[in-house]
Coordinates of C-alpha atoms in Angstrom, one line a residue:
X185 CA 33.8 33.7 72.3
X186 CA 33.3 36.1 75.6
X187 CA 31.4 38.8 76.0
X188 CA 33.8 41.3 78.5
X189 CA 32.7 42.6 81.0
X190 CA 32.1 46.7 80.4
X191 CA 34.4 48.6 82.2
X192 CA 32.0 51.8 82.6
X193 CA 30.4 52.1 85.8
X194 CA 33.2 50.2 87.6
X195 CA 35.8 51.7 90.5
X196 CA 39.7 51.2 89.4
X197 CA 39.4 48.1 91.7
X198 CA 36.8 46.1 90.1
X199 CA 37.9 46.9 86.6
X200 CA 41.2 45.6 87.8
X201 CA 39.4 42.5 89.4
X202 CA 38.1 41.7 86.2
X203 CA 41.2 42.9 83.7
X204 CA 43.5 40.6 86.0
X205 CA 41.1 37.5 85.9
X206 CA 40.7 37.8 82.0
X207 CA 44.0 37.5 81.4
X208 CA 45.0 34.6 83.7
X209 CA 42.5 32.8 81.7
X210 CA 45.4 32.7 79.2
X211 CA 47.4 30.2 81.3
X212 CA 44.8 28.6 82.3
X213 CA 43.7 27.4 78.7
X214 CA 46.8 27.4 76.9
X215 CA 48.7 25.1 79.1
X216 CA 49.2 21.6 78.2
X217 CA 48.6 19.9 81.6
X218 CA 51.1 17.1 81.6
X219 CA 53.9 18.8 81.1
X220 CA 52.9 22.2 82.0
X221 CA 54.1 23.9 79.0
X222 CA 52.8 27.4 78.2
X223 CA 51.9 28.3 74.7
X224 CA 53.8 31.0 72.6
X225 CA 50.4 32.1 71.4
X226 CA 47.4 31.7 70.2
X227 CA 48.0 29.7 66.8
X228 CA 46.8 27.0 66.0
X229 CA 49.4 23.9 66.5
X230 CA 52.3 26.8 67.8
X231 CA 54.9 25.9 70.5
X232 CA 55.0 26.4 73.7
X233 CA 57.6 29.3 74.5
X234 CA 60.0 28.9 78.3
X235 CA 59.1 32.8 78.9
X236 CA 55.1 32.1 79.4
X237 CA 55.2 29.1 80.9
X238 CA 57.7 31.0 83.7
X239 CA 55.2 33.2 83.5
X240 CA 52.5 31.3 84.2
X241 CA 54.8 29.5 87.0
X242 CA 55.4 33.3 88.7
X243 CA 51.3 33.9 88.0
X244 CA 49.1 30.1 89.7
X245 CA 50.3 31.6 93.1
X246 CA 48.5 34.7 92.2
X247 CA 45.6 32.9 90.7
X248 CA 45.8 31.5 94.1
X249 CA 44.9 33.9 96.4
X250 CA 42.6 35.9 94.1
X251 CA 40.1 32.3 93.5
X252 CA 41.1 32.5 90.1
X253 CA 42.7 28.4 90.8
X254 CA 42.0 26.6 93.2
X255 CA 45.7 26.0 94.8
X256 CA 45.4 22.3 94.7
X257 CA 44.6 22.7 90.7
X258 CA 48.5 25.8 91.0
X259 CA 50.0 22.8 92.9
X260 CA 49.9 20.0 90.3
X261 CA 50.8 22.3 86.7
X262 CA 52.9 23.8 88.9
X263 CA 55.2 19.9 90.0
X264 CA 54.0 18.9 86.2
X265 CA 56.1 22.0 84.9
X266 CA 59.3 21.7 87.1
X267 CA 59.4 17.7 87.0
X268 CA 59.2 18.1 83.3
X269 CA 62.5 20.5 82.9
X270 CA 63.8 18.2 85.7
X271 CA 63.4 15.1 84.0
X272 CA 63.7 16.4 80.0
X273 CA 67.0 16.0 78.2
X274 CA 69.7 18.3 78.7
X275 CA 72.6 17.9 75.9
X276 CA 73.7 19.2 72.9
X277 CA 71.5 16.6 70.2
X278 CA 69.6 19.2 67.6
X279 CA 66.4 18.4 69.4
X280 CA 67.6 18.7 73.3
X281 CA 64.9 20.0 75.1
X282 CA 68.0 22.5 76.7
X283 CA 71.5 22.3 77.8
X284 CA 73.9 23.2 80.4
X285 CA 71.0 23.8 82.4
X286 CA 69.3 26.6 80.1
X287 CA 66.3 25.8 77.8
X288 CA 65.9 26.7 73.8
X289 CA 63.1 29.0 73.5
X290 CA 60.6 27.3 71.8
X291 CA 59.8 23.7 72.2
X292 CA 56.8 21.4 71.3
X293 CA 53.6 21.6 73.1
X294 CA 53.2 18.1 73.3
X295 CA 57.1 16.2 72.9
X296 CA 58.7 19.5 74.9
X297 CA 61.3 18.5 72.6
X298 CA 63.2 22.1 70.6
X299 CA 61.3 23.9 68.0
X300 CA 62.2 25.6 64.9
X301 CA 65.7 25.2 65.2
X302 CA 65.0 28.1 67.8
X303 CA 68.3 29.3 70.5
X304 CA 69.4 28.1 73.2
X305 CA 68.0 30.8 75.1
X306 CA 69.5 32.9 77.7
X307 CA 66.8 35.3 78.6
X308 CA 64.2 33.3 78.3
X309 CA 65.4 30.3 80.8
X310 CA 65.7 33.2 83.2
X311 CA 62.2 33.9 83.6
X312 CA 62.1 30.3 83.8
X313 CA 64.1 30.0 86.8
X314 CA 62.6 33.1 88.1
X315 CA 59.1 31.9 87.6
X316 CA 60.5 28.5 89.7
X317 CA 61.4 30.2 92.8
X318 CA 58.5 32.0 92.9
X319 CA 56.7 29.5 92.9
X320 CA 59.1 27.9 95.7
X321 CA 58.6 30.5 97.8
X322 CA 55.0 30.2 97.5
X323 CA 54.3 26.5 97.8
X324 CA 56.6 26.3 100.8
X325 CA 54.1 24.2 102.7
X326 CA 54.8 20.8 104.8
X327 CA 52.5 19.1 102.3
X328 CA 54.9 16.1 99.8
X329 CA 53.8 18.0 96.4
X330 CA 54.6 21.3 98.0
X331 CA 58.0 20.3 99.3
X332 CA 58.8 18.7 96.1
X333 CA 58.0 21.9 93.6
X334 CA 60.7 23.7 96.2
X335 CA 63.0 20.7 96.0
X336 CA 62.7 20.8 91.7
X337 CA 63.1 24.3 91.9
X338 CA 66.0 24.1 93.4
X339 CA 67.3 22.0 90.8
X340 CA 66.6 23.4 88.3
X341 CA 68.4 26.8 89.2
X342 CA 71.2 25.7 90.7
X343 CA 71.9 23.4 87.4
X344 CA 72.3 26.0 84.8
X345 CA 75.5 27.1 84.3
X346 CA 76.3 31.2 84.6
X347 CA 80.1 30.4 83.8
X348 CA 79.9 28.8 80.7
X349 CA 76.6 31.2 79.3
X350 CA 79.7 33.9 79.4
X351 CA 81.5 32.3 77.1
X352 CA 84.8 33.4 78.0
X353 CA 83.7 36.2 77.9
X354 CA 82.8 39.0 80.8
X355 CA 79.4 39.6 79.4
X356 CA 76.2 36.6 78.7
X357 CA 75.4 35.8 75.4
X358 CA 72.5 35.9 74.3
X359 CA 71.9 32.5 73.2
X360 CA 73.5 29.6 71.5
X361 CA 72.9 26.6 69.0
X362 CA 73.3 22.9 69.0
X363 CA 75.9 23.3 65.6
X364 CA 77.1 27.0 65.2
X365 CA 77.9 27.2 68.9
X366 CA 77.2 30.7 70.8
X367 CA 76.1 33.3 68.9
X368 CA 77.9 36.5 68.2
X369 CA 76.0 39.1 70.2
X370 CA 76.0 39.3 74.1
X371 CA 74.0 41.5 76.5
X372 CA 75.2 44.9 76.8
X373 CA 73.2 48.4 77.4
X374 CA 70.5 48.9 80.0
X375 CA 68.0 46.3 78.8
X376 CA 65.7 43.2 79.8
X377 CA 68.8 41.1 81.4
X378 CA 68.1 42.6 84.9
X379 CA 66.5 39.7 86.6
X380 CA 69.0 37.6 84.2
X381 CA 72.1 39.5 86.2
X382 CA 71.3 38.2 89.7
X383 CA 70.0 35.8 89.1
X384 CA 73.4 34.5 87.7
X385 CA 74.9 36.7 90.2
X386 CA 73.2 34.8 93.2
X387 CA 74.3 31.0 91.9
X388 CA 75.6 28.9 94.4
X389 CA 76.8 26.3 91.4
X390 CA 78.1 28.7 89.1
X391 CA 77.8 32.4 90.0
X392 CA 79.0 35.2 87.6
X393 CA 81.6 37.1 88.6
X394 CA 80.8 40.3 90.7
X395 CA 82.2 42.5 87.7
X396 CA 80.3 41.0 85.3
X397 CA 77.2 43.2 86.9
X398 CA 80.0 46.2 86.7
X399 CA 80.6 45.5 82.7
X400 CA 77.0 45.3 82.1
X401 CA 76.2 48.1 83.7
X402 CA 79.2 50.3 82.0
X403 CA 77.0 50.1 79.0
X404 CA 74.5 52.3 79.9
X405 CA 72.8 55.5 78.1
X406 CA 71.7 58.1 80.6
X407 CA 69.4 60.2 77.8
X408 CA 67.1 63.2 78.9
X409 CA 63.9 63.0 77.6
X410 CA 61.8 65.7 77.3
X411 CA 63.5 66.7 80.4
X412 CA 63.1 63.9 82.4
X413 CA 66.6 62.4 82.8
X414 CA 66.7 58.5 83.5
X415 CA 68.2 55.7 81.8
X416 CA 67.2 55.4 78.2
X417 CA 65.6 52.0 76.5
X418 CA 63.2 52.7 73.9
X419 CA 61.0 49.5 74.2
X420 CA 58.7 49.8 77.6
X421 CA 59.1 46.4 78.7
X422 CA 62.4 46.6 79.7
X423 CA 61.6 49.0 81.9
X424 CA 59.6 46.2 83.2
X425 CA 59.9 42.9 83.1
X426 CA 62.4 42.6 85.6
X427 CA 60.6 44.7 88.3
X428 CA 57.5 41.5 87.8
X429 CA 59.7 40.0 90.0
X430 CA 62.3 42.6 91.9
X431 CA 61.2 44.9 93.9
X432 CA 63.2 47.5 93.6
X433 CA 61.6 50.9 95.2
X434 CA 64.4 52.6 98.1
X435 CA 67.7 50.1 96.6
X436 CA 69.9 51.0 94.3
X437 CA 73.0 49.9 92.8
X438 CA 76.7 52.0 91.9
X439 CA 75.6 53.3 89.4
X440 CA 71.9 54.8 90.7
X441 CA 73.1 55.8 94.0
X442 CA 75.9 57.9 91.8
X443 CA 72.9 58.9 90.1
X444 CA 70.2 59.6 93.1
X445 CA 67.0 57.9 91.8
X446 CA 66.3 53.9 92.0
X447 CA 65.5 52.0 89.2
X448 CA 61.0 51.5 89.5
X449 CA 62.1 56.2 89.6
X450 CA 63.9 55.3 86.3
X451 CA 60.5 52.9 85.4
X452 CA 58.9 55.5 86.4
X453 CA 60.1 58.4 83.9
X454 CA 60.6 56.7 81.1
X455 CA 56.6 55.8 81.3
X456 CA 56.1 59.0 81.8
X457 CA 58.1 59.8 78.2
X458 CA 56.1 57.4 76.5
X459 CA 52.6 58.9 77.3
X460 CA 54.7 62.8 76.5
X461 CA 55.9 61.2 73.0
X462 CA 51.9 59.4 72.4
X463 CA 51.1 63.1 73.3
X464 CA 53.9 65.4 71.2
X465 CA 53.1 62.5 68.3
X466 CA 55.8 64.1 66.0
X467 CA 55.1 61.1 63.4
X468 CA 51.7 62.5 63.2
X469 CA 50.5 58.4 63.6
X470 CA 46.6 58.2 64.4
X471 CA 45.0 58.0 67.9
X472 CA 48.0 58.8 69.7
X473 CA 47.8 61.0 72.5
X474 CA 47.5 61.3 76.3
X475 CA 45.7 58.0 76.6
X476 CA 46.8 56.3 73.6
X477 CA 50.3 54.7 74.0
X478 CA 52.4 51.4 75.1
X479 CA 54.8 51.4 72.7
X480 CA 57.0 48.1 72.3
X481 CA 58.4 45.2 71.5
X482 CA 54.6 43.9 70.5
X483 CA 53.2 42.2 67.2
X484 CA 52.0 43.9 64.0
X485 CA 50.7 43.9 61.0
X486 CA 53.2 44.3 58.6
X487 CA 55.8 43.0 57.1
X488 CA 54.1 46.1 54.0
X489 CA 55.0 49.8 53.5
X490 CA 51.7 51.8 52.6
X491 CA 50.9 56.2 50.9
X492 CA 48.2 56.7 53.4
X493 CA 47.2 59.8 53.3
X494 CA 49.6 60.6 51.2
X495 CA 52.1 60.1 53.1
X496 CA 54.8 56.7 52.8
X497 CA 54.3 54.5 55.8
X498 CA 56.3 51.7 57.1
X499 CA 54.7 48.6 58.8
X500 CA 56.4 45.8 60.5
X501 CA 55.6 42.3 62.4
X502 CA 57.4 41.5 65.6
X503 CA 59.4 43.9 66.2
X504 CA 60.9 45.6 69.3
X505 CA 59.6 49.6 69.1
X506 CA 60.2 51.7 71.3
X507 CA 60.5 55.8 71.1
X508 CA 61.5 58.4 71.0
X509 CA 64.1 57.0 68.3
X510 CA 62.0 53.7 67.3
X511 CA 61.2 52.0 65.2
X512 CA 57.1 53.1 65.6
X513 CA 54.4 52.4 63.1
X514 CA 51.9 53.3 65.4
X515 CA 51.4 49.6 66.5
X516 CA 50.2 50.4 70.4
X517 CA 50.0 47.4 73.2
X518 CA 47.5 47.8 75.6
X519 CA 49.5 45.3 77.6
X520 CA 52.9 47.6 78.0
X521 CA 50.4 50.1 79.9
X522 CA 49.3 48.1 82.0
X523 CA 52.6 46.9 82.7
X524 CA 53.8 50.3 84.1
X525 CA 50.6 50.3 86.5
X526 CA 52.8 50.6 89.8
X527 CA 54.9 53.1 88.1
X528 CA 52.3 55.8 86.7
X529 CA 48.7 54.4 88.0
X530 CA 47.5 58.1 87.8
X531 CA 48.7 57.3 84.2
X532 CA 47.8 53.8 83.6
X533 CA 44.9 53.5 84.9
X534 CA 42.9 56.4 82.4
X535 CA 44.5 54.9 79.9
X536 CA 43.3 51.3 80.4
X537 CA 39.7 53.1 80.5
X538 CA 40.2 54.3 76.8
X539 CA 41.5 50.9 75.6
X540 CA 38.7 49.2 77.2
X541 CA 35.9 52.0 75.5
X542 CA 38.1 51.2 72.1
X543 CA 36.3 47.8 72.2
X544 CA 39.7 46.1 72.7
X545 CA 38.0 43.2 74.4
X546 CA 35.2 42.7 72.7
X547 CA 34.5 38.5 72.2
X548 CA 37.9 38.0 73.7
X549 CA 38.8 35.3 76.1
X550 CA 41.8 36.6 77.6
X551 CA 41.4 40.5 78.6
X552 CA 43.0 43.4 75.3
X553 CA 44.0 42.0 72.3
X554 CA 47.3 42.3 72.1
X555 CA 48.1 45.3 70.0
X556 CA 45.7 47.5 67.8
X557 CA 47.5 49.8 65.0
X558 CA 44.8 52.7 63.7
X559 CA 46.7 53.8 61.2
X560 CA 46.9 50.5 59.4
X561 CA 43.7 50.5 57.1
X562 CA 42.0 47.3 57.2
X563 CA 40.5 45.3 55.0
X564 CA 37.6 44.1 58.2
X565 CA 36.6 47.4 58.8
X566 CA 37.4 47.6 62.2
X567 CA 36.7 51.0 63.9
X568 CA 40.9 51.0 65.3
X569 CA 42.0 49.8 62.7
X570 CA 44.3 46.5 62.2
X571 CA 44.4 44.8 65.7
X572 CA 46.4 41.7 65.9
X573 CA 44.3 38.3 66.1
X574 CA 46.1 36.1 68.6
X575 CA 47.3 36.8 72.1
X576 CA 51.1 36.1 73.4
X577 CA 51.7 34.8 77.4
X578 CA 55.0 36.9 77.7
X579 CA 52.1 39.7 77.2
X580 CA 49.9 38.2 79.2
X581 CA 52.0 37.3 82.3
X582 CA 53.0 41.1 83.4
X583 CA 48.8 42.0 83.0
X584 CA 48.8 39.4 85.8
X585 CA 51.9 40.0 87.5
X586 CA 51.8 44.3 87.6
X587 CA 48.6 44.1 88.8
X588 CA 49.0 42.5 91.3
X589 CA 52.4 43.8 92.8
X590 CA 51.0 47.4 92.0
X591 CA 47.1 46.1 94.0
X592 CA 49.8 43.9 97.2
X593 CA 53.0 43.2 96.5
X594 CA 52.3 39.5 95.8
X595 CA 54.9 38.8 93.5
X596 CA 57.5 41.4 95.5
X597 CA 56.7 40.4 98.8
X598 CA 57.8 36.6 98.1
X599 CA 61.0 37.4 95.8
X600 CA 62.4 39.5 98.5
X601 CA 62.5 36.3 101.3
X602 CA 63.9 34.4 97.9
X603 CA 68.0 33.9 99.4
X604 CA 69.0 33.6 95.9
X605 CA 67.9 36.6 94.5
X606 CA 68.9 38.7 98.2
X607 CA 72.6 37.2 97.0
X608 CA 72.5 38.3 93.8
X609 CA 71.5 41.6 94.5
X610 CA 74.0 42.0 97.1
X611 CA 77.0 40.4 94.3
X612 CA 75.9 43.1 91.9
X613 CA 76.3 46.2 94.8
X614 CA 71.9 47.0 95.7
X615 CA 72.2 48.1 99.3
X616 CA 69.0 50.4 100.8
X617 CA 65.9 50.0 102.2
X618 CA 64.7 46.6 102.2
X619 CA 67.8 44.6 101.5
X620 CA 69.7 46.3 103.8
X621 CA 66.5 45.7 106.4
X622 CA 67.0 41.6 105.5
X623 CA 70.2 42.0 106.6
X624 CA 70.0 43.3 109.9
X625 CA 67.0 40.6 111.1
X626 CA 70.2 37.8 109.2
X627 CA 72.4 39.1 111.5

């Protein structure tokens, strides 16, 4: 295990340098070099996650720019990944890798075949495709390998049949299983699927109809929480993950034009709500406060019910935690705080320092530990209560990408020149800012 560099005495930029590099190491060491698949979490014999793999593809450009990875290595890793998905088995077989251009949520790290009887996941496939398109924009050189990266990414993106994934309805389905067919759940409400909606709308081969985006936004919930009006979604990562790729500053769809803000401001407001909830701490969880917040979909100490200080407490394992209505069991996710850095740096940076002071990086190979729960009694005597024993690729990627977006806007800049993203945003009804400037430059 490595010894973490203390944040004490470091300027903010130096602190972010250290945290970003430590976090990026997950993608260096938890990846199969032969096929580019990235392990879902650091548990022995655990399968790959296509979402973690897509985040790795998106993170490699940052790694190159920051000197964490040689460009040659990044090209080789990226191409191994894209070649694997280009050539992997697509079909109805239960052990295929994917079907109709979408992929199974979890894949065997070695064979790349479906693991755990999991679902064909539309949202996780979207993160994979977004990562592939990021790579295509970054690796823009004349080298034959970089040209192949662009070719492979285009093949993967154009293969996804978004119309099929609607299953004859006006909305995208969450997923499908080989024998059971489509799941009974469809994307509705403000959620993590905006990047998927934009990718589907931008497709040159199987595009979503424009009305499907309006159908999705019609299910939003506009709320005022602690005096802060915004489109509400309790779990914090919903306000972050699509904006790993989409620069939504100053551009608005029809819904946001009516509200007078953009989605970037909306995420800022949601971040402030998180902090306010922790300060108010209505359920009296230990350690919640101004510099201890970050409630999102994450690992946890349950499932278990305990009586603590005379109060019956229910704890969950991996669940989509959220505020203010819950579920909330006192589990805090440092990664979710870091992923809000572009939106509210003035409250995120002091919270990062506080988490470091809690020793959440000590003897830890990949930056912050995934989650901790000060209320849950840890038998090993950890001063911070229960601490997750694992890192998750889905957590690591947002740290790397949002630190970089905050500092240089690298991923945002890359995706602002991606023609599929531009087309998807326009068909969704977005106008203003850089998108209008892009229109002018196209004329």
